[in-house]
Amino acid sequence: MIKAIVSGIGFGLVLTFITGPVFFALIKTSIEKGFHAGVSLALGVVCSDVVFVGAILFGSQYIDVSDHTKVIAGVVGSAILFALGLYYMFKKSEINYENKVPSGADRFGYILKGFLMCIFNPTLLFHWTVVIGAASTTFLVGTPHRSFHIAVMFLTILIIQFGMDTLKAFYANKLRARISVKFIHRLNEVAGIALIIASLVLIDKLVTHFVFAAPAGS
């Protein structure tokens, strides 16, 4: 039990400090729209993580996805990431200095944005695959209550990630009064560029192979 919790804390801290499009989006949303909006976005990210973990742990046992289908899904995902990147780059910047609590519809919109931004990012799928591989190595087949320990480990990871993302949103929100709209515009551009780069890297890995070689046997 203790080993599972400690492992979960370690992996949770590592994953939450991996800088990527979601990191910039969380900071940007917290500064631009306030703490509550940032937490809603973080909740959407956690929901996508739950889907990733469930799909890897259980889906692979019942569903055989062909390589062609994976490529199509990856191309669709990269197109969505690219579109989100363009949206951020040309989005009008504004700051909610009053830190108003979002309405139910707006809160759901932030949750959905966080969910979609992650669910179509195969890099996060790779990260979770590595974590699951590490969990399988830590708790070998035959270990007493193996499934329970792995479940505790992943629950700890998700709690740590959500907690750290909430802290990011809190401190980003505290900086809001000192930040100009121009800075937010620059932050939007950085987030947009990060998303576009992620989409282009994915396309190259799947289709073009200008930088990344095609997987062996494909």
Coordinates of C-alpha atoms in Angstrom, one line a residue:
M1 CA 0.0 0.0 0.0
I2 CA 2.7 2.5 1.1
K3 CA 4.8 1.5 -1.9
A4 CA 1.9 2.1 -4.3
I5 CA 1.3 5.6 -2.8
V6 CA 4.9 6.6 -2.9
S7 CA 5.3 5.4 -6.5
G8 CA 2.1 7.3 -7.4
I9 CA 3.4 10.5 -5.8
G10 CA 6.7 10.2 -7.7
F11 CA 5.1 9.6 -11.1
G12 CA 2.4 12.2 -10.4
L13 CA 5.0 14.9 -9.8
V14 CA 7.0 14.0 -12.9
L15 CA 4.0 14.0 -15.1
T16 CA 2.7 17.3 -13.8
F17 CA 6.0 19.1 -14.5
I18 CA 6.2 17.9 -18.1
T19 CA 5.9 21.2 -20.0
G20 CA 3.6 21.0 -23.0
P21 CA 0.6 22.6 -24.6
V22 CA -1.7 21.7 -21.7
F23 CA 0.7 23.5 -19.3
F24 CA 0.6 26.7 -21.2
A25 CA -3.2 26.4 -21.7
L26 CA -3.7 26.0 -17.9
I27 CA -1.6 29.0 -17.0
K28 CA -3.2 31.1 -19.7
T29 CA -6.7 30.2 -18.7
S30 CA -6.1 30.8 -15.0
I31 CA -4.6 34.3 -15.7
E32 CA -7.1 35.2 -18.3
K33 CA -10.3 33.9 -16.9
G34 CA -9.5 33.3 -13.2
F35 CA -8.9 30.5 -10.7
H36 CA -12.2 28.7 -11.1
A37 CA -11.8 28.5 -14.9
G38 CA -8.3 27.1 -14.5
V39 CA -9.5 24.4 -12.1
S40 CA -12.3 23.4 -14.5
L41 CA -9.7 23.0 -17.3
A42 CA -7.6 20.9 -14.9
L43 CA -10.6 18.7 -14.2
G44 CA -11.0 18.1 -17.9
V45 CA -7.4 17.0 -18.1
V46 CA -7.9 14.5 -15.2
C47 CA -11.0 13.1 -17.0
S48 CA -8.9 12.5 -20.1
D49 CA -6.2 10.8 -18.0
V50 CA -8.9 8.5 -16.6
V51 CA -10.0 7.6 -20.1
F52 CA -6.4 6.9 -21.2
V53 CA -5.7 4.7 -18.2
G54 CA -9.0 2.8 -18.7
A55 CA -8.4 2.3 -22.4
I56 CA -4.8 1.0 -21.9
L57 CA -5.6 -1.3 -18.9
F58 CA -8.9 -2.7 -20.1
G59 CA -9.5 -1.8 -23.7
S60 CA -6.5 -3.6 -25.1
Q61 CA -7.9 -6.8 -23.6
Y62 CA -11.1 -6.7 -25.7
I63 CA -10.4 -4.4 -28.7
D64 CA -7.9 -5.1 -31.4
V65 CA -7.2 -1.8 -33.1
S66 CA -5.4 -2.0 -36.5
D67 CA -2.3 0.1 -37.3
H68 CA -4.3 1.8 -40.1
T69 CA -7.0 2.8 -37.7
K70 CA -4.4 4.2 -35.3
V71 CA -2.9 6.3 -38.1
I72 CA -6.4 7.7 -39.0
A73 CA -7.1 8.5 -35.4
G74 CA -3.7 10.2 -35.0
V75 CA -4.2 12.3 -38.1
V76 CA -7.6 13.4 -36.9
G77 CA -6.1 14.2 -33.5
S78 CA -3.3 16.2 -35.1
A79 CA -5.8 18.2 -37.1
I80 CA -7.7 19.1 -34.0
L81 CA -4.5 20.1 -32.2
F82 CA -3.5 22.3 -35.2
A83 CA -6.9 24.0 -35.3
L84 CA -6.7 24.7 -31.5
G85 CA -3.3 26.1 -32.1
L86 CA -4.5 28.5 -34.7
Y87 CA -7.4 29.5 -32.5
Y88 CA -5.1 30.4 -29.7
M89 CA -2.8 32.4 -31.9
F90 CA -5.5 34.6 -33.3
K91 CA -7.8 34.6 -30.2
K92 CA -8.7 38.0 -28.8
S93 CA -7.0 38.4 -25.4
E94 CA -8.8 39.6 -22.3
I95 CA -8.4 39.4 -18.5
N96 CA -11.1 38.7 -16.0
Y97 CA -9.7 40.9 -13.2
E98 CA -12.9 40.4 -11.1
N99 CA -12.3 36.6 -11.0
K100 CA -16.0 35.9 -11.6
V101 CA -17.1 32.3 -11.1
P102 CA -17.9 30.8 -14.5
S103 CA -21.5 29.8 -15.1
G104 CA -22.4 26.1 -15.4
A105 CA -22.2 26.2 -19.2
D106 CA -18.8 28.0 -19.2
R107 CA -17.4 25.7 -16.6
F108 CA -18.4 22.7 -18.7
G109 CA -16.8 24.4 -21.7
Y110 CA -13.5 24.6 -19.8
I111 CA -13.7 21.0 -18.7
L112 CA -14.5 20.0 -22.3
K113 CA -11.5 22.0 -23.6
G114 CA -9.1 20.4 -21.2
F115 CA -10.5 17.0 -22.0
L116 CA -10.3 17.4 -25.8
M117 CA -6.8 19.0 -25.7
C118 CA -5.5 15.9 -23.9
I119 CA -7.5 13.1 -25.4
F120 CA -6.2 14.0 -28.9
N121 CA -2.6 14.4 -27.8
P122 CA -0.9 11.0 -28.3
T123 CA 2.2 12.2 -26.4
L124 CA 0.1 11.8 -23.2
L125 CA -0.9 8.3 -24.3
F126 CA 2.8 7.5 -24.6
H127 CA 3.4 8.9 -21.1
W128 CA 0.6 6.8 -19.6
T129 CA 1.8 3.7 -21.4
V130 CA 5.3 4.2 -19.8
V131 CA 3.7 4.6 -16.4
I132 CA 1.6 1.5 -16.8
G133 CA 4.7 -0.5 -17.9
A134 CA 6.5 0.8 -14.8
A135 CA 3.5 -0.2 -12.6
S136 CA 3.6 -3.7 -14.1
T137 CA 7.3 -4.0 -13.3
T138 CA 6.9 -2.7 -9.8
F139 CA 4.0 -5.0 -9.0
L140 CA 4.8 -8.3 -10.8
V141 CA 2.2 -10.9 -11.7
G142 CA 1.7 -13.0 -8.6
T143 CA 2.1 -10.1 -6.2
P144 CA -0.6 -10.3 -3.5
H145 CA -3.5 -7.9 -4.2
R146 CA -1.6 -6.7 -7.4
S147 CA -4.7 -5.1 -9.0
F148 CA -5.5 -3.2 -5.8
H149 CA -1.9 -1.8 -5.5
I150 CA -1.9 -0.7 -9.2
A151 CA -5.3 1.0 -8.7
V152 CA -4.0 2.8 -5.6
M153 CA -0.9 3.9 -7.5
F154 CA -2.9 5.4 -10.4
L155 CA -5.4 7.0 -8.1
T156 CA -2.5 8.7 -6.3
I157 CA -1.1 9.9 -9.6
L158 CA -4.4 11.4 -10.6
I159 CA -4.8 13.1 -7.2
I160 CA -1.3 14.5 -7.3
Q161 CA -1.7 15.8 -10.9
F162 CA -5.0 17.5 -10.1
G163 CA -3.7 19.0 -6.9
M164 CA -0.6 20.4 -8.6
D165 CA -2.6 21.7 -11.5
T166 CA -4.9 23.4 -9.0
L167 CA -1.8 25.0 -7.4
K168 CA -0.7 26.2 -10.8
A169 CA -4.1 27.8 -11.4
F170 CA -4.0 29.4 -7.9
Y171 CA -0.7 31.1 -8.3
A172 CA -1.3 32.1 -11.9
N173 CA -4.5 33.7 -10.8
K174 CA -2.6 35.6 -8.1
L175 CA -0.4 37.1 -10.8
R176 CA -3.3 38.3 -12.8
A177 CA -3.4 41.9 -11.4
R178 CA 0.2 42.4 -12.5
I179 CA -0.2 41.1 -16.1
S180 CA -1.3 43.1 -19.1
V181 CA -3.5 42.0 -22.0
K182 CA -0.5 42.2 -24.3
F183 CA 1.3 39.6 -22.2
I184 CA -1.8 37.3 -22.4
H185 CA -1.7 37.7 -26.2
R186 CA 1.9 36.6 -26.2
L187 CA 1.0 33.7 -23.9
N188 CA -1.8 32.7 -26.3
E189 CA 0.7 32.7 -29.2
V190 CA 3.1 30.5 -27.2
A191 CA 0.3 28.1 -26.4
G192 CA -0.9 28.1 -30.0
I193 CA 2.7 27.5 -31.4
A194 CA 3.1 24.6 -28.9
L195 CA -0.1 23.0 -30.1
I196 CA 0.8 23.5 -33.8
I197 CA 4.3 22.0 -33.2
A198 CA 2.7 19.0 -31.4
S199 CA 0.3 18.4 -34.3
L200 CA 3.1 18.6 -36.9
V201 CA 5.4 16.3 -34.9
L202 CA 2.5 13.8 -34.7
I203 CA 1.8 14.0 -38.5
D204 CA 5.5 13.5 -39.2
K205 CA 5.7 10.4 -36.9
L206 CA 2.6 8.9 -38.6
V207 CA 2.7 10.0 -42.2
T208 CA 5.5 12.1 -43.7
H209 CA 8.6 10.9 -41.7
F210 CA 10.7 13.9 -42.7
V211 CA 12.3 14.1 -39.2
F212 CA 11.1 10.9 -37.4
A213 CA 11.7 7.6 -39.1
A214 CA 8.8 5.2 -39.7
P215 CA 8.4 2.5 -37.1
A216 CA 10.1 -0.8 -38.0
G217 CA 7.9 -3.1 -39.9
S218 CA 5.5 -0.4 -41.2

